[in-house]
Every structure is written in C-alpha cells, then in structure tokens.
Short mmCIF file of C-alpha atoms and ligand atoms in Angstrom, two decimals:
data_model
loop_
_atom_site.label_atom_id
_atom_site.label_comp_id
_atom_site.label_asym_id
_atom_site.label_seq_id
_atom_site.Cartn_x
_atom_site.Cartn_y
_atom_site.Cartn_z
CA UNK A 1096 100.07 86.99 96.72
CA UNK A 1097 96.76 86.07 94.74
CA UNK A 1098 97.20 83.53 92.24
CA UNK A 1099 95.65 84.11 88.61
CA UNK A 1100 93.06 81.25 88.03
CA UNK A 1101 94.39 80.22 84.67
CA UNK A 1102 90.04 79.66 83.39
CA UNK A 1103 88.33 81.01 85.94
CA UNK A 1104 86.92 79.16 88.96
CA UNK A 1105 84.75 75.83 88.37
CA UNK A 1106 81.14 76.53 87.53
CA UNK A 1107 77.99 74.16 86.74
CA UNK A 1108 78.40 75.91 83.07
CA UNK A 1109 82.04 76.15 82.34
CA UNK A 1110 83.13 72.43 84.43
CA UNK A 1111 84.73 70.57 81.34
CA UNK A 1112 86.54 73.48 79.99
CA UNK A 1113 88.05 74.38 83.19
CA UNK A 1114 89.31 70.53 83.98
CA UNK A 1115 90.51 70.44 80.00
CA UNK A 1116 92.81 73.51 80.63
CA UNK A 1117 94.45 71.98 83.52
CA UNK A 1118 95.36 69.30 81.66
CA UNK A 1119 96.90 71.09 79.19
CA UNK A 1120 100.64 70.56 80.01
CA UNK A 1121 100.50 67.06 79.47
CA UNK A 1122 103.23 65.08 78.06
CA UNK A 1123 101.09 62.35 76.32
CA UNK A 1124 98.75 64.22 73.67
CA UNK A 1125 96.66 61.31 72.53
CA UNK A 1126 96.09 61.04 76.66
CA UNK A 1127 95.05 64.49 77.31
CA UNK A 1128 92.66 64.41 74.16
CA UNK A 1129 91.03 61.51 75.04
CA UNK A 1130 90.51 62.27 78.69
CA UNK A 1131 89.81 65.83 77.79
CA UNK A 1132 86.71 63.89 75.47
CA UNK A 1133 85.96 61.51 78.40
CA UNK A 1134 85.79 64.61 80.07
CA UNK A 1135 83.52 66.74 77.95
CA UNK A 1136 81.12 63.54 77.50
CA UNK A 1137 80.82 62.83 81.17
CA UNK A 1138 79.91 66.19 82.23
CA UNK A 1139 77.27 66.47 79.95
CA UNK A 1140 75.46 63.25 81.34
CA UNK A 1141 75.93 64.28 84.71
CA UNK A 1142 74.39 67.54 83.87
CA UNK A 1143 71.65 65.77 81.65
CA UNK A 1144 71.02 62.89 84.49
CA UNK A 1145 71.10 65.27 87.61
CA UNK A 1146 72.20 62.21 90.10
CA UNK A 1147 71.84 62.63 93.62
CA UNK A 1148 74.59 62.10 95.78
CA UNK A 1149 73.16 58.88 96.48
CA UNK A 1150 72.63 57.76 93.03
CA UNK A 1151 76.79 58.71 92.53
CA UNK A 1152 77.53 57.19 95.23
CA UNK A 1153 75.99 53.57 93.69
CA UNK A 1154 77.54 54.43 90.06
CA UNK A 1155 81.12 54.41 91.86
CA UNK A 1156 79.99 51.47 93.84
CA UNK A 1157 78.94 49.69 91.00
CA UNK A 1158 81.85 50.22 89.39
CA UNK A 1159 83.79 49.46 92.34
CA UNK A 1160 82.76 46.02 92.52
CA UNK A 1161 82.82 45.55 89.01
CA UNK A 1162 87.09 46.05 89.75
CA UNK A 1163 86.71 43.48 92.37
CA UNK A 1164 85.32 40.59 90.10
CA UNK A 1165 88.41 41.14 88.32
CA UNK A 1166 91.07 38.58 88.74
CA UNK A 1167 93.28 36.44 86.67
CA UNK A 1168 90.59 34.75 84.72
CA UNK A 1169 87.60 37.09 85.15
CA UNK A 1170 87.24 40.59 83.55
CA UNK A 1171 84.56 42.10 84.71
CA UNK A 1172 85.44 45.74 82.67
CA UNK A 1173 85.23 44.04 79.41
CA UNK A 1174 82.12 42.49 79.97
CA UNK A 1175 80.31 46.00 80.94
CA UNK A 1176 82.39 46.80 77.85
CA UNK A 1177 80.41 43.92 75.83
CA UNK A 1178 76.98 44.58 77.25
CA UNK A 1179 77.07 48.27 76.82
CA UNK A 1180 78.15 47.91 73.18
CA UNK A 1181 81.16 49.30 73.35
CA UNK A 1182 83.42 46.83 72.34
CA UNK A 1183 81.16 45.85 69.34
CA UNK A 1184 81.75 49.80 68.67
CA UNK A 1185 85.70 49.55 68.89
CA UNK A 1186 85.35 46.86 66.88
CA UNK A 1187 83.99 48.30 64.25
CA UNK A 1188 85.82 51.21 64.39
CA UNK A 1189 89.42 49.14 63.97
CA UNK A 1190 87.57 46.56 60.90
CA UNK A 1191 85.95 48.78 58.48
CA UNK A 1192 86.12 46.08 55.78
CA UNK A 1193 86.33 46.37 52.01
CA UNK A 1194 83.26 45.72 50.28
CA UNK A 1195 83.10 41.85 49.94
CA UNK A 1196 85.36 41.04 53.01
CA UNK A 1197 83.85 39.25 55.72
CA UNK A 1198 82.74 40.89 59.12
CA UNK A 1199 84.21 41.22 62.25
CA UNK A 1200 82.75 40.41 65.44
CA UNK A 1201 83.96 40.15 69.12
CA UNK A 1202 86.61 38.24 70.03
CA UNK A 1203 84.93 37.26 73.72
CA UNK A 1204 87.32 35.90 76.67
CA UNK A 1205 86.75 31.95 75.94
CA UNK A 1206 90.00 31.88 72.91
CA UNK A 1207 93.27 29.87 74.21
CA UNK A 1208 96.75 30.61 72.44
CA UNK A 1209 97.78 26.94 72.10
CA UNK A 1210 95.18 24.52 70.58
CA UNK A 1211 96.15 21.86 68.42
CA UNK A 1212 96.98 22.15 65.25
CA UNK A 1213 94.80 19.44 63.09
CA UNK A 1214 94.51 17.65 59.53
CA UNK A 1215 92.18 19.17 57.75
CA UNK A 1216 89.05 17.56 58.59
CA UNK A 1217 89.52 16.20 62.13
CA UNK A 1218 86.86 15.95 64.41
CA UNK A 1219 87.15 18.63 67.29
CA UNK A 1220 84.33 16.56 69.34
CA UNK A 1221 86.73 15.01 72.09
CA UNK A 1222 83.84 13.66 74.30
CA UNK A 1223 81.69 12.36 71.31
CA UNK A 1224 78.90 14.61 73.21
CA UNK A 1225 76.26 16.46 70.92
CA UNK A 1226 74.60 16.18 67.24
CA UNK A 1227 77.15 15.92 64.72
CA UNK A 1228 78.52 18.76 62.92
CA UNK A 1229 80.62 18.87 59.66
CA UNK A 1230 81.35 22.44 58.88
CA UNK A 1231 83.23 23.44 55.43
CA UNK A 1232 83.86 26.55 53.41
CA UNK A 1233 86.21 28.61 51.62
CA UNK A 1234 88.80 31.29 52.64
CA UNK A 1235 89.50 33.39 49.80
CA UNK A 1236 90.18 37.25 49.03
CA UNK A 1237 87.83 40.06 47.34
CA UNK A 1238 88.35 38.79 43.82
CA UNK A 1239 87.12 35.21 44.81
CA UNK A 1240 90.02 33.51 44.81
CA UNK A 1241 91.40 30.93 47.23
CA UNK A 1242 93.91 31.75 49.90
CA UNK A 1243 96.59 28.92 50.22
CA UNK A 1244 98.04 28.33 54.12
CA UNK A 1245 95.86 30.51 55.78
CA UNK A 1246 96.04 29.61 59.29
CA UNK A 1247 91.78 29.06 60.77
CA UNK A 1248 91.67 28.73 64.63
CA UNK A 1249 88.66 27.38 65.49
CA UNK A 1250 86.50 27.57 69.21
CA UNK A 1251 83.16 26.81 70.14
CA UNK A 1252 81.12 26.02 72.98
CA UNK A 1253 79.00 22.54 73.47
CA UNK A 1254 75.75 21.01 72.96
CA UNK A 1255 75.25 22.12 76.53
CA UNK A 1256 76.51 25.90 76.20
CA UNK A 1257 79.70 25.48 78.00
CA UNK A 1258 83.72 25.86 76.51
CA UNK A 1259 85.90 23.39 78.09
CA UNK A 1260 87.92 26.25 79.98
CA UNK A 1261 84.67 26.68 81.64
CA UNK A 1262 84.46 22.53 82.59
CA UNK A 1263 87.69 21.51 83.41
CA UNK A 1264 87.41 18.09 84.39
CA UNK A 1265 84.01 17.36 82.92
CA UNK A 1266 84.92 18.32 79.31
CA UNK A 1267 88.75 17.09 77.68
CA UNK A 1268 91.59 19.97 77.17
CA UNK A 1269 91.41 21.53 73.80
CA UNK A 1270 87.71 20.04 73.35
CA UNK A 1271 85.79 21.98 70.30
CA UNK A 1272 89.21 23.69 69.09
CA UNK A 1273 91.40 22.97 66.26
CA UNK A 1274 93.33 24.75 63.96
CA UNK A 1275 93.82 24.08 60.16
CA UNK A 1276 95.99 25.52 57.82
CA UNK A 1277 94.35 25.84 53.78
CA UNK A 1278 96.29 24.16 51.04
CA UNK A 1279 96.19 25.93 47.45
CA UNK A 1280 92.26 25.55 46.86
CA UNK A 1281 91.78 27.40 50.11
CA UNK A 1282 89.29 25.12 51.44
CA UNK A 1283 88.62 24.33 55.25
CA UNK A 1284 86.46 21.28 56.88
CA UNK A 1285 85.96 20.20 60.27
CA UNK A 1286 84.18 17.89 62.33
CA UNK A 1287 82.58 18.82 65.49
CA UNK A 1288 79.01 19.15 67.53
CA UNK A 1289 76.16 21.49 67.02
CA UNK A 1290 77.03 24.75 68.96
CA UNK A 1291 74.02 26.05 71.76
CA UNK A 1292 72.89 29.29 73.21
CA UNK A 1293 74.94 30.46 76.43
CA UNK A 1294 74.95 33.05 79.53
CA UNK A 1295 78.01 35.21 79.05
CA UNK A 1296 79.10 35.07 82.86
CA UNK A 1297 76.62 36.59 84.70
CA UNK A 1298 77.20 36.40 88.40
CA UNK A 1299 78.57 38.98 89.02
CA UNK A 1300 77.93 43.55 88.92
CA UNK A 1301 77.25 43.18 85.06
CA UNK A 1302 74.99 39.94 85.34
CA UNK A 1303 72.75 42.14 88.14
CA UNK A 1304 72.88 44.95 86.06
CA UNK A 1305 71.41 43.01 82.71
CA UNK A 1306 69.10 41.65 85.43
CA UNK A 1307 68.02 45.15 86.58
CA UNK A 1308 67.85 46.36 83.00
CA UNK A 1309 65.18 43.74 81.96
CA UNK A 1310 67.93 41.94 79.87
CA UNK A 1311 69.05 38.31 79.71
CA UNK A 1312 72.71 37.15 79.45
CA UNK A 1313 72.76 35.05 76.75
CA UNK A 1314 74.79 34.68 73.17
CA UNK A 1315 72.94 32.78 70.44
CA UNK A 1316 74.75 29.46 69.19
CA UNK A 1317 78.01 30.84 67.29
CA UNK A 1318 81.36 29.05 66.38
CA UNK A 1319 84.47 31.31 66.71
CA UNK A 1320 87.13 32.10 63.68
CA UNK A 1321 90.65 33.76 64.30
CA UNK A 1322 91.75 33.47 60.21
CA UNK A 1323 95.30 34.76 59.50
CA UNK A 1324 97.06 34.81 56.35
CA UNK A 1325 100.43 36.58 54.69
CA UNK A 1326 99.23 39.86 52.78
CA UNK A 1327 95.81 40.08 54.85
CA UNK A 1328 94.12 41.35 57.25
CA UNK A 1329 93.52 39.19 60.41
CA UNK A 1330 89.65 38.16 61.02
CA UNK A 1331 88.29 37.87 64.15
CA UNK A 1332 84.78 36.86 63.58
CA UNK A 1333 82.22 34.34 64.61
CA UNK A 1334 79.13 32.23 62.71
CA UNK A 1335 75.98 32.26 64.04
CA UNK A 1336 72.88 29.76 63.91
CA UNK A 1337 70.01 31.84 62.36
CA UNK A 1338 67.22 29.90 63.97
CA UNK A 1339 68.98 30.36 67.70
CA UNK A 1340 66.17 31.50 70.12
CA UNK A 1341 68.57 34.32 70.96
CA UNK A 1342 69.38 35.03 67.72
CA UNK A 1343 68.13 39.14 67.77
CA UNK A 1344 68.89 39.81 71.27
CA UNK A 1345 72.51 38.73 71.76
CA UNK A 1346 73.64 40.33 74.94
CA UNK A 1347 76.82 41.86 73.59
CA UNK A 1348 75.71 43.29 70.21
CA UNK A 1349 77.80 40.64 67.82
CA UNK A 1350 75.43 39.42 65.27
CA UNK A 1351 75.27 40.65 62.05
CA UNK A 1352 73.66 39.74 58.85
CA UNK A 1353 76.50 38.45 57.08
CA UNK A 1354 77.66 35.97 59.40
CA UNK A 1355 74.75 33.57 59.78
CA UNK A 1356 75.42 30.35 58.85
CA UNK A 1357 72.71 27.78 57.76
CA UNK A 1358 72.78 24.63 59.80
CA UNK A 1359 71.42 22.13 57.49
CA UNK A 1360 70.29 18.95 58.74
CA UNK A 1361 71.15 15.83 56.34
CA UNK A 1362 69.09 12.56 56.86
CA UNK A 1363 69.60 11.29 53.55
CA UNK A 1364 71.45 7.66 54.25
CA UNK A 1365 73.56 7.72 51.26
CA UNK A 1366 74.52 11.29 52.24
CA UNK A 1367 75.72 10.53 55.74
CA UNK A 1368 77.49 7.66 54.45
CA UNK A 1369 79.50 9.67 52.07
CA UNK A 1370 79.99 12.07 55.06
CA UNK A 1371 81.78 9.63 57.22
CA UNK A 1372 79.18 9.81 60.19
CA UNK A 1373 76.82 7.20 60.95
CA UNK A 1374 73.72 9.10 62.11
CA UNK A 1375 71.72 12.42 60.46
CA UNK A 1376 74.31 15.53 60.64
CA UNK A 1377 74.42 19.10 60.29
CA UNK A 1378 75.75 20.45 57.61
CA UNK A 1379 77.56 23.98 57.44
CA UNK A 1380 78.44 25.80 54.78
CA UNK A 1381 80.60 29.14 55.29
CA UNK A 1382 82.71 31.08 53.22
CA UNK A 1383 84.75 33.72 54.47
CA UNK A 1384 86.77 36.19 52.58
CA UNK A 1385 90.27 38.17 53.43
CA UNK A 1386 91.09 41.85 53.00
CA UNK A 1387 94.23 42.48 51.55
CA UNK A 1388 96.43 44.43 54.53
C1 LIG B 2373 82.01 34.68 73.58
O1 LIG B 2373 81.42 34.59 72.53
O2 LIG B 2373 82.78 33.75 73.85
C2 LIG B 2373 81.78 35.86 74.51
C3 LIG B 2373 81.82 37.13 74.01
C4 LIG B 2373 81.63 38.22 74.86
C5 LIG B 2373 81.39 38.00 76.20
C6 LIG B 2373 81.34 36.70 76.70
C7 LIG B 2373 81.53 35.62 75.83
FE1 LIG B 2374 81.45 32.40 72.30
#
C-alpha cells in the first residue's frame, strides 16, 4: 500500500520544513525547537554557500578532527565556540546586567575549583617571577554600597603568558590564584605580577583555522574574577590592560569597555615604601559592582 508523505517529498525549496515535521513527535520540546532552528539556519547557509561535495566533505572533516582534539583537558568545541563568538554571544544572552552592574566576560578553560583561600592582601606571585602588581578595589551593589563576605576568586596568567596548569613543573601549584573573602567595607587587595598577552591554544583544527582566516590566537593581558555573594548575582568577568598590543583584536571577542583596568606604574620611593614592595609597582585600581539576584 502507498504511504502518505506526511509534507511532501524533500525539495531544494521546502528541505527545513520537511525535516521540522518529522520531528514533530518529539518528547523533549525545547529539543525539537532548537534543532528545528539549527535546522532552519543551516539550510539556509547551505543554500546561500552552495558547497561542493568536496567543500562538505572538509566542513565534516574539520569538524571531525576538531572531536578528536578533545580529551580530558582539551576542548576543542569550545574553543571554535570562543573564536566564532559564540560563547561571548551566550554570554551575553544569560548576563544582561542592570544598569551600573559590572560586565560579564568569558569564563575560558584555565579556572581550577580548589585554590587557596588567602588573607586579604597576600601575594599570589609564588615564583617571585614578573613586575610587581598590587591590585585593589571595591565590590559593592548598584546603590554603591559595599558588599561584606563576598567570596573573589582570582586567576591570571604570568609575565610570560602562561597559567601554571599550563607549566606544571616550571611554575608552583596554585601560582597567580587566590581567593579572598570582603569584610564589611567590601574592599579587596592582592599582590601579584603584571599579567601578559597569550595564544589561546592553538595547535590544533581551530589554531589552523584562525591561521587560514588571517587571524592570530592571542588574548590581551587580563586577570580573571569569579565574585559570589548571598543575594547576588554571580560575576564571571575578567580586567583587561588597555595598552595590551592585542587589546582590539582579542581572539575570542571578551573585551569590553567597562572592564579595562589602568595599570599604573608607581616609582615614587615613598610610595613603594608605603606599598610594602621594594622596587617601582603597578598599581590597579578596579571596582566591580553586584546585581541583586
Ligand atoms: C582565558 O582567558 O583563559 C581563555 C578564554 C577563552 C579561550 C582560551 C583562554
Ligand atoms: Fe585568561
């Protein structure tokens, strides 16, 4: 017996519509709309790009090895995610701030769960490598006033552009993290190294494709904040060096306006005595400010 075709057969012109009807007894709705989108979205850049078989045949391949880079340490998804934009996008998407708050930015694969948690103040520096860094600021919420025991976990790479996860055995465990919890006046220090520029791991599908697209790899100089606090929203957000060679063509889209930081440098003797340090220092000044959840 002939079967009814429940949208007709597949055509150049009708493709998405007929693959979005046979998914239409799907358990999961949120799945079926958002392959159904995937769908739609697709389709129309195949039919606006026109690949050959060929030119398929590399997209899969690409994205075959990008699956292989993969393993327990490496994700190789996330980073096409990061260099296409994408997970700036999400991001934004899942932070739409009140006005005031401070910006979110990527959270980037370099954060570990169990750094130490410091005295406010500490140095982070374990290898006394690098130019000498005090950074200090407020956390507070949109009407300006300080947050007491909000919890500020703090990463960020060396003078060289490496995380320690990324030297083990040249750089200590836990070097250039801390954590600090505010008291009631809501204010944060710590002591650590000017940050530099880095390649976001590039040897692999998504390095050769930034090479291919006329792109570098690299992140300007940033230090990384997770800030947590009862009542608000979790931040997820980085500061950036505003004079950092990169500093307009980060290769994953996280630099905005609000979060440069100004990297003063302090020569004044009487200055770096008060400071605690015993050579010119950057200074750091940073604010950052909670939305209420
Ligand atoms: C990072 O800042 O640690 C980072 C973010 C995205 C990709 C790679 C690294
Ligand atoms: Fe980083």
């Amino acid at each position: 017996m002939t079967q009814v075709h429940e949208q007709g057969y597949f055509t150049e012109e009708n493709s998405a519509e007929v693959v979005a009807a046979r998914n239409a007894n799907a358990s999961n709705e949120r799945l079926r709309d958002c392959v159904n989108i995937l769908v739609k979205h697709i389709h129309a850049a195949v039919k606006e790009m026109e690949p050959t078989q060929d030119e398929w045949f590399e997209a899969i391949m690409f994205l075959t090895r990008t699956g292989q880079t993969c393993n327990d340490w490496r994700q190789e998804f996330i980073l096409l995610s990061d260099v296409t934009g994408v997970s700036m996008l999400v991001d934004a998407i899942n932070n739409r701030k009140p006005s005031g708050a401070s910006e979110s930015t990527v959270l980037g694969p370099f954060h570990v769960e169990d750094a130490p948690e410091l005295p406010m103040g500490a140095d982070i520096c374990l290898d006394s490598k690098g130019e000498p860094m005090l950074v200090r600021g407020r956390i507070l919420d949109t009407k300006g006033s300080p947050i007491d025991s909000a919890k500020i976990d703090v990463w960020q790479a060396n003078d060289e552009g490496f995380y320690d996860v990324q030297q083990k055995g040249i750089q200590p465990d836990f070097n250039l993290r801390g954590v600090f919890r505010t008291g009631p006046d809501g204010t944060y220090s710590f002591r650590a190294v000017k940050p530099k520029f880095y390649p976001i791991p590039d040897d692999g599908p998504v390095g050769q494709l930034l090479t291919r697209l006329g792109r570098h790899p690299y992140r300007p100089a940033h230090l990384h904040y997770i800030i947590e606090a009862e009542g608000f929203d979790r931040l997820v957000t980085h500061i950036f060096d505003p004079d950092d060679p990169y500093i307009h063509s980060d290769a994953v889209f996280g630099v905005k306006e609000s979060l440069m930081a100004k990297f003063d440098l302090i020569e004044d003797p009487e200055a770096i005595r008060a400071a605690g340090f015993d050579r010119p220092f950057y200074l750091v000044e940073h604010d950052f400010v909670l939305a209420s959840s």
